[in-house]
Amino acid sequence: MSADLLTVSPSPHIHTDLTVPQIMRGVIIAMIPALLFSVYNFGLGAVYVTLLAILFCVVIEYAIARYLLKRPASIYDGSAIITGMLLAFNVPTNLPWHIILIGSAVAIGIGKMSFGGLGNNPFNPALVGRVFLLLSFPVEMTSWPKAGATWSLDAVTSATPLGILKDGLRAGDTVPELMNQMPSYTDFFFGLQGGSLGEMSAFAILLGLIYMLYRKIITWHIPVSMLATILLMTGIFWLIDPTRFANPVFHLLTGGIMLGAVFMATDYVTSPFTHRGMIIFGVGIGVLTVVIRLFGSYPEGVSFAILIMNAFVPLINSYAKQPRYGSKSQRHKAYQEKLEKEVKATP
């Protein structure tokens, strides 16, 4: 037997040609359509917030790696750029620079580097920064610029569709009455509405999804299971009482559901590594998102849902892990148990 036919090596035994920097560049390219649309929709504010968030994240990660952890800078893999872009995508375009700096410091310092850097963080760093800002600066984080490009950093603010719905229902209005105040579904799909920088256009985000699926950077399991769960649950509540609950299309096209499903929940480090685990993870995010949206205090729930499910990833991985090569499958075990019962029952 030739020595080349049998090679014994430690795991992992399956390798990919894609390197970490190549994957990060692919994700950045996938985010460009949403970024370009946000510039079209919000003008100079989108450029300002995005550049600042990227700059702060890169500098903070470099400083922590170089001067606190005393190891080579880890900024060249592109993950700090993605964290900055995702943080920017989750905030309004009129956010002051010092709040962006605080959010970047929390995202990189607490969400990422305190656990050891890329590959070790249990929670999505950008969402850690976003939720911290939402709890610390609720007024600034919910002051949404009105859609319409402006080349000034001053912006006219307006309520988001989810905010209109939540406030209106609290005031005793019905969903059909509130829908008359909303943009059309075409505007929802293309993103002509107020809200966070990168969550506006479902069309632009879907272009990014198609690109990442084509490049095999992600698989369909998390986005599809998450969106299908939200579609099913909101559809059931809508059928039960359409005067109190909005229809599922409204929920899919508003807020950060599309952004979360495509770019946040699919983070390699903070999501399960088996397809079955990914589906469980996506379903869990979908259920929590709907519960928070329909019955919680916040009009949006995606960020909280993803962070909560991030905490369950080790448990999901343990439950949904692939059987070891050579181990007996569950079906085989069930077959053996059945045979043993038949033998015992035979007189």
Tab-separated table of C-alpha atoms in Angstrom:
chain	number	residue	atom	x	y	z
A	1	MET	CA	0.000	0.000	0.000
A	2	SER	CA	1.309	3.390	-0.900
A	3	ALA	CA	1.993	5.756	1.990
A	4	ASP	CA	-0.056	8.460	0.211
A	5	LEU	CA	-3.260	6.426	0.509
A	6	LEU	CA	-3.422	6.492	4.308
A	7	THR	CA	-2.775	9.688	6.244
A	8	VAL	CA	-3.529	9.949	9.953
A	9	SER	CA	-3.928	13.533	11.206
A	10	PRO	CA	-5.766	15.385	13.988
A	11	SER	CA	-9.139	17.050	13.325
A	12	PRO	CA	-10.502	19.031	11.598
A	13	HIS	CA	-10.353	16.680	8.630
A	14	ILE	CA	-12.413	18.829	6.243
A	15	HIS	CA	-10.776	22.029	5.058
A	16	THR	CA	-11.939	24.923	2.902
A	17	ASP	CA	-9.942	27.034	0.518
A	18	LEU	CA	-11.458	30.208	2.006
A	19	THR	CA	-9.294	32.009	4.567
A	20	VAL	CA	-10.640	34.236	7.350
A	21	PRO	CA	-9.676	37.488	5.516
A	22	GLN	CA	-11.329	36.186	2.317
A	23	ILE	CA	-14.545	35.394	4.209
A	24	MET	CA	-14.504	38.824	5.859
A	25	ARG	CA	-13.992	40.530	2.491
A	26	GLY	CA	-16.921	38.538	1.130
A	27	VAL	CA	-19.181	39.714	3.966
A	28	ILE	CA	-18.058	43.332	3.453
A	29	ILE	CA	-18.861	43.089	-0.270
A	30	ALA	CA	-22.287	41.639	0.597
A	31	MET	CA	-22.988	44.613	2.865
A	32	ILE	CA	-22.155	47.217	0.212
A	33	PRO	CA	-25.636	47.295	-1.430
A	34	ALA	CA	-27.251	48.077	1.945
A	35	LEU	CA	-24.578	50.704	2.645
A	36	LEU	CA	-25.027	52.375	-0.757
A	37	PHE	CA	-28.774	52.470	-0.271
A	38	SER	CA	-28.402	54.010	3.178
A	39	VAL	CA	-26.257	56.764	1.634
A	40	TYR	CA	-28.956	57.295	-0.992
A	41	ASN	CA	-31.628	57.313	1.702
A	42	PHE	CA	-29.923	59.355	4.433
A	43	GLY	CA	-27.075	61.205	2.671
A	44	LEU	CA	-24.010	62.476	4.526
A	45	GLY	CA	-25.109	61.107	7.906
A	46	ALA	CA	-24.784	57.507	6.673
A	47	VAL	CA	-21.221	58.131	5.448
A	48	TYR	CA	-20.287	59.947	8.655
A	49	VAL	CA	-21.599	57.286	11.047
A	50	THR	CA	-20.184	54.353	9.066
A	51	LEU	CA	-16.686	55.781	8.700
A	52	LEU	CA	-16.543	56.777	12.363
A	53	ALA	CA	-17.724	53.361	13.593
A	54	ILE	CA	-15.212	51.511	11.393
A	55	LEU	CA	-12.374	53.845	12.417
A	56	PHE	CA	-13.143	53.558	16.135
A	57	CYS	CA	-13.489	49.753	16.029
A	58	VAL	CA	-10.208	49.264	14.144
A	59	VAL	CA	-8.239	51.654	16.366
A	60	ILE	CA	-9.669	50.235	19.614
A	61	GLU	CA	-8.965	46.634	18.564
A	62	TYR	CA	-5.421	47.563	17.530
A	63	ALA	CA	-4.783	49.330	20.841
A	64	ILE	CA	-6.160	46.468	22.958
A	65	ALA	CA	-4.221	43.791	21.060
A	66	ARG	CA	-0.985	45.761	20.877
A	67	TYR	CA	-0.800	47.424	24.285
A	68	LEU	CA	-3.055	45.457	26.674
A	69	LEU	CA	-2.800	41.892	25.412
A	70	LYS	CA	0.800	42.369	24.155
A	71	ARG	CA	0.275	40.405	20.981
A	72	PRO	CA	0.287	41.159	17.227
A	73	ALA	CA	-2.514	43.428	16.045
A	74	SER	CA	-5.535	41.479	14.849
A	75	ILE	CA	-7.051	44.144	12.637
A	76	TYR	CA	-5.825	42.735	9.326
A	77	ASP	CA	-8.385	39.923	9.161
A	78	GLY	CA	-11.169	42.459	8.502
A	79	SER	CA	-13.397	41.422	11.424
A	80	ALA	CA	-13.064	44.823	13.137
A	81	ILE	CA	-14.251	46.510	9.929
A	82	ILE	CA	-17.315	44.243	9.839
A	83	THR	CA	-18.058	44.968	13.504
A	84	GLY	CA	-17.857	48.705	12.764
A	85	MET	CA	-20.128	48.395	9.720
A	86	LEU	CA	-22.683	46.290	11.595
A	87	LEU	CA	-22.671	48.668	14.537
A	88	ALA	CA	-23.268	51.563	12.141
A	89	PHE	CA	-26.056	49.601	10.423
A	90	ASN	CA	-27.837	49.345	13.796
A	91	VAL	CA	-27.871	53.013	14.795
A	92	PRO	CA	-29.536	56.174	13.452
A	93	THR	CA	-27.497	58.416	11.149
A	94	ASN	CA	-27.752	61.461	13.430
A	95	LEU	CA	-25.945	59.796	16.336
A	96	PRO	CA	-23.279	62.027	17.984
A	97	TRP	CA	-19.650	60.950	17.536
A	98	HIS	CA	-19.030	60.317	21.241
A	99	ILE	CA	-21.897	57.808	21.427
A	100	ILE	CA	-20.486	56.004	18.387
A	101	LEU	CA	-17.116	55.898	20.171
A	102	ILE	CA	-18.701	54.409	23.304
A	103	GLY	CA	-20.600	51.830	21.266
A	104	SER	CA	-17.420	50.845	19.400
A	105	ALA	CA	-15.476	50.534	22.670
A	106	VAL	CA	-18.157	48.274	24.168
A	107	ALA	CA	-18.491	46.174	21.012
A	108	ILE	CA	-14.753	45.584	20.600
A	109	GLY	CA	-13.551	45.875	24.192
A	110	ILE	CA	-16.304	43.930	25.969
A	111	GLY	CA	-18.052	42.006	23.193
A	112	LYS	CA	-14.939	40.753	21.435
A	113	MET	CA	-11.482	41.281	22.959
A	114	SER	CA	-12.407	40.558	26.581
A	115	PHE	CA	-13.108	36.949	25.516
A	116	GLY	CA	-9.840	36.635	23.607
A	117	GLY	CA	-10.680	38.129	20.219
A	118	LEU	CA	-12.082	36.671	17.017
A	119	GLY	CA	-13.238	33.085	17.410
A	120	ASN	CA	-13.707	33.253	21.179
A	121	ASN	CA	-16.554	35.727	21.660
A	122	PRO	CA	-19.882	34.061	22.625
A	123	PHE	CA	-22.007	37.086	21.667
A	124	ASN	CA	-22.133	39.109	18.472
A	125	PRO	CA	-19.900	42.123	19.271
A	126	ALA	CA	-21.847	44.645	17.201
A	127	LEU	CA	-25.092	43.658	18.919
A	128	VAL	CA	-23.451	43.945	22.334
A	129	GLY	CA	-22.513	47.524	21.434
A	130	ARG	CA	-25.922	48.251	19.962
A	131	VAL	CA	-27.892	46.969	22.966
A	132	PHE	CA	-25.582	48.822	25.371
A	133	LEU	CA	-26.241	52.073	23.509
A	134	LEU	CA	-29.981	51.395	23.371
A	135	LEU	CA	-30.129	50.953	27.150
A	136	SER	CA	-27.726	53.825	27.924
A	137	PHE	CA	-28.872	56.422	25.382
A	138	PRO	CA	-32.522	55.560	24.632
A	139	VAL	CA	-33.414	59.049	23.374
A	140	GLU	CA	-30.519	59.378	20.932
A	141	MET	CA	-30.858	55.757	19.782
A	142	THR	CA	-34.551	56.160	18.943
A	143	SER	CA	-34.330	59.539	17.219
A	144	TRP	CA	-34.713	58.338	13.647
A	145	PRO	CA	-33.892	60.640	10.709
A	146	LYS	CA	-36.625	60.934	8.117
A	147	ALA	CA	-35.938	59.130	4.840
A	148	GLY	CA	-34.635	61.405	2.100
A	149	ALA	CA	-31.001	62.143	1.267
A	150	THR	CA	-29.562	65.253	2.832
A	151	TRP	CA	-25.962	66.422	2.668
A	152	SER	CA	-26.119	67.970	6.096
A	153	LEU	CA	-25.526	66.268	9.438
A	154	ASP	CA	-28.697	67.923	10.733
A	155	ALA	CA	-31.735	65.775	9.995
A	156	VAL	CA	-35.502	65.884	10.414
A	157	THR	CA	-36.612	62.973	12.580
A	158	SER	CA	-39.736	60.857	12.326
A	159	ALA	CA	-41.219	57.736	13.895
A	160	THR	CA	-40.495	54.332	12.408
A	161	PRO	CA	-43.344	52.068	11.241
A	162	LEU	CA	-42.774	49.801	14.256
A	163	GLY	CA	-42.867	52.837	16.575
A	164	ILE	CA	-46.093	54.103	14.992
A	165	LEU	CA	-47.641	50.658	15.414
A	166	LYS	CA	-46.553	50.187	19.043
A	167	ASP	CA	-47.556	53.698	20.161
A	168	GLY	CA	-50.839	53.575	18.265
A	169	LEU	CA	-51.871	50.252	19.769
A	170	ARG	CA	-51.081	51.585	23.242
A	171	ALA	CA	-53.329	54.563	22.487
A	172	GLY	CA	-56.207	52.279	21.539
A	173	ASP	CA	-56.020	52.514	17.738
A	174	THR	CA	-56.478	49.450	15.556
A	175	VAL	CA	-53.962	48.058	13.088
A	176	PRO	CA	-56.074	48.936	9.975
A	177	GLU	CA	-56.311	52.563	11.210
A	178	LEU	CA	-52.541	52.719	11.807
A	179	MET	CA	-51.712	51.200	8.426
A	180	ASN	CA	-53.219	54.286	6.771
A	181	GLN	CA	-50.315	56.296	8.284
A	182	MET	CA	-47.647	53.932	6.919
A	183	PRO	CA	-45.661	53.955	3.683
A	184	SER	CA	-46.657	51.429	1.021
A	185	TYR	CA	-45.272	47.890	0.993
A	186	THR	CA	-43.174	48.829	-2.031
A	187	ASP	CA	-41.538	51.560	0.054
A	188	PHE	CA	-41.027	49.040	2.852
A	189	PHE	CA	-39.325	46.610	0.451
A	190	PHE	CA	-36.985	49.172	-1.086
A	191	GLY	CA	-36.425	50.954	2.243
A	192	LEU	CA	-38.027	54.380	1.822
A	193	GLN	CA	-38.765	54.717	5.543
A	194	GLY	CA	-37.094	55.927	8.725
A	195	GLY	CA	-34.976	53.716	10.963
A	196	SER	CA	-31.464	52.458	11.550
A	197	LEU	CA	-28.861	53.064	8.889
A	198	GLY	CA	-28.535	49.623	7.314
A	199	GLU	CA	-31.817	47.883	8.049
A	200	MET	CA	-34.007	49.914	5.701
A	201	SER	CA	-33.869	48.158	2.377
A	202	ALA	CA	-34.926	44.506	2.308
A	203	PHE	CA	-34.064	44.516	-1.397
A	204	ALA	CA	-30.433	45.574	-0.782
A	205	ILE	CA	-30.028	43.089	2.073
A	206	LEU	CA	-31.413	40.271	-0.096
A	207	LEU	CA	-28.776	41.106	-2.733
A	208	GLY	CA	-26.164	40.592	-0.030
A	209	LEU	CA	-27.792	37.305	0.986
A	210	ILE	CA	-27.741	36.012	-2.592
A	211	TYR	CA	-24.062	36.940	-2.926
A	212	MET	CA	-23.073	35.166	0.305
A	213	LEU	CA	-25.067	32.058	-0.638
A	214	TYR	CA	-23.441	32.041	-4.084
A	215	ARG	CA	-19.957	32.362	-2.538
A	216	LYS	CA	-20.931	29.707	0.058
A	217	ILE	CA	-19.967	32.067	2.858
A	218	ILE	CA	-23.192	31.142	4.685
A	219	THR	CA	-25.883	28.526	4.213
A	220	TRP	CA	-29.645	29.039	4.002
A	221	HIS	CA	-30.453	27.317	7.292
A	222	ILE	CA	-30.382	30.250	9.751
A	223	PRO	CA	-31.979	32.974	7.570
A	224	VAL	CA	-34.711	30.722	6.192
A	225	SER	CA	-35.630	29.090	9.526
A	226	MET	CA	-35.678	32.460	11.280
A	227	LEU	CA	-37.763	34.243	8.606
A	228	ALA	CA	-40.125	31.283	8.199
A	229	THR	CA	-40.754	31.156	11.954
A	230	ILE	CA	-41.529	34.881	12.082
A	231	LEU	CA	-43.772	34.568	9.006
A	232	LEU	CA	-45.677	31.642	10.524
A	233	MET	CA	-46.091	33.061	14.037
A	234	THR	CA	-47.089	36.593	12.984
A	235	GLY	CA	-49.440	35.044	10.393
A	236	ILE	CA	-51.208	33.004	13.078
A	237	PHE	CA	-51.646	36.015	15.375
A	238	TRP	CA	-52.816	38.141	12.421
A	239	LEU	CA	-55.459	35.541	11.489
A	240	ILE	CA	-56.655	35.400	15.105
A	241	ASP	CA	-57.083	39.182	15.454
A	242	PRO	CA	-56.149	41.429	12.480
A	243	THR	CA	-57.235	44.548	14.406
A	244	ARG	CA	-54.536	43.989	17.029
A	245	PHE	CA	-51.739	42.236	15.136
A	246	ALA	CA	-50.094	43.414	11.897
A	247	ASN	CA	-49.764	41.014	8.970
A	248	PRO	CA	-46.578	38.934	8.504
A	249	VAL	CA	-45.367	40.885	5.453
A	250	PHE	CA	-45.300	44.074	7.528
A	251	HIS	CA	-43.167	42.369	10.172
A	252	LEU	CA	-40.707	40.928	7.660
A	253	LEU	CA	-40.139	44.239	5.850
A	254	THR	CA	-39.886	46.565	8.866
A	255	GLY	CA	-37.229	46.964	11.524
A	256	GLY	CA	-34.082	44.871	11.667
A	257	ILE	CA	-35.439	41.406	10.905
A	258	MET	CA	-33.867	41.124	7.443
A	259	LEU	CA	-30.565	42.638	8.615
A	260	GLY	CA	-30.469	40.345	11.644
A	261	ALA	CA	-31.340	37.218	9.652
A	262	VAL	CA	-28.703	37.792	6.974
A	263	PHE	CA	-25.755	39.519	8.658
A	264	MET	CA	-26.092	39.149	12.446
A	265	ALA	CA	-27.509	35.710	13.203
A	266	THR	CA	-25.211	34.039	10.640
A	267	ASP	CA	-22.018	35.095	12.414
A	268	TYR	CA	-19.742	32.040	12.332
A	269	VAL	CA	-18.431	32.417	15.868
A	270	THR	CA	-21.727	32.946	17.651
A	271	SER	CA	-23.953	30.493	15.757
A	272	PRO	CA	-24.135	26.658	15.780
A	273	PHE	CA	-21.899	24.683	13.456
A	274	THR	CA	-24.284	21.948	12.303
A	275	HIS	CA	-27.205	22.461	9.949
A	276	ARG	CA	-29.661	20.980	12.445
A	277	GLY	CA	-28.318	23.292	15.143
A	278	MET	CA	-28.601	26.268	12.786
A	279	ILE	CA	-32.285	25.530	12.200
A	280	ILE	CA	-32.930	25.281	15.959
A	281	PHE	CA	-31.020	28.546	16.414
A	282	GLY	CA	-32.995	30.325	13.673
A	283	VAL	CA	-36.336	29.089	14.991
A	284	GLY	CA	-35.407	30.265	18.499
A	285	ILE	CA	-34.519	33.744	17.247
A	286	GLY	CA	-37.762	33.907	15.306
A	287	VAL	CA	-39.901	32.912	18.302
A	288	LEU	CA	-38.193	35.373	20.652
A	289	THR	CA	-38.381	38.189	18.111
A	290	VAL	CA	-42.129	37.764	17.652
A	291	VAL	CA	-42.770	37.495	21.405
A	292	ILE	CA	-40.779	40.687	22.124
A	293	ARG	CA	-42.334	42.588	19.222
A	294	LEU	CA	-45.930	41.654	19.968
A	295	PHE	CA	-45.925	41.552	23.759
A	296	GLY	CA	-42.778	43.377	24.945
A	297	SER	CA	-42.115	47.018	25.711
A	298	TYR	CA	-39.743	47.558	22.764
A	299	PRO	CA	-41.183	47.758	19.258
A	300	GLU	CA	-38.157	45.826	17.937
A	301	GLY	CA	-36.820	42.540	19.279
A	302	VAL	CA	-34.238	41.138	16.877
A	303	SER	CA	-31.121	42.307	18.725
A	304	PHE	CA	-32.273	40.911	22.056
A	305	ALA	CA	-33.411	37.653	20.449
A	306	ILE	CA	-30.070	37.033	18.728
A	307	LEU	CA	-28.072	37.782	21.887
A	308	ILE	CA	-30.282	35.476	23.960
A	309	MET	CA	-29.890	32.661	21.442
A	310	ASN	CA	-26.108	33.281	21.285
A	311	ALA	CA	-26.044	32.163	24.920
A	312	PHE	CA	-27.712	28.860	23.960
A	313	VAL	CA	-25.264	28.023	21.153
A	314	PRO	CA	-23.020	25.732	23.280
A	315	LEU	CA	-26.115	23.800	24.398
A	316	ILE	CA	-27.417	23.590	20.826
A	317	ASN	CA	-24.017	22.407	19.597
A	318	SER	CA	-23.985	19.714	22.259
A	319	TYR	CA	-27.480	18.526	21.314
A	320	ALA	CA	-27.164	18.769	17.538
A	321	LYS	CA	-23.568	17.644	17.065
A	322	GLN	CA	-22.770	15.120	14.383
A	323	PRO	CA	-22.216	11.505	15.607
A	324	ARG	CA	-18.596	10.435	15.680
A	325	TYR	CA	-17.361	8.506	12.687
A	326	GLY	CA	-17.884	4.816	13.467
A	327	SER	CA	-20.338	5.414	16.311
A	328	LYS	CA	-23.728	3.754	16.296
A	329	SER	CA	-26.517	5.962	15.015
A	330	GLN	CA	-29.783	6.509	16.867
A	331	ARG	CA	-31.603	4.491	14.211
A	332	HIS	CA	-29.207	1.603	14.716
A	333	LYS	CA	-29.665	1.778	18.485
A	334	ALA	CA	-33.450	1.800	18.101
A	335	TYR	CA	-33.220	-1.211	15.762
A	336	GLN	CA	-31.085	-3.096	18.282
A	337	GLU	CA	-33.506	-2.300	21.128
A	338	LYS	CA	-36.404	-3.513	18.986
A	339	LEU	CA	-34.586	-6.796	18.239
A	340	GLU	CA	-33.804	-7.332	21.933
A	341	LYS	CA	-37.463	-6.826	22.846
A	342	GLU	CA	-38.565	-9.302	20.163
A	343	VAL	CA	-36.046	-11.894	21.396
A	344	LYS	CA	-37.232	-11.504	25.003
A	345	ALA	CA	-40.852	-11.776	23.902
A	346	THR	CA	-40.201	-15.000	21.955
A	347	PRO	CA	-41.239	-18.078	24.057
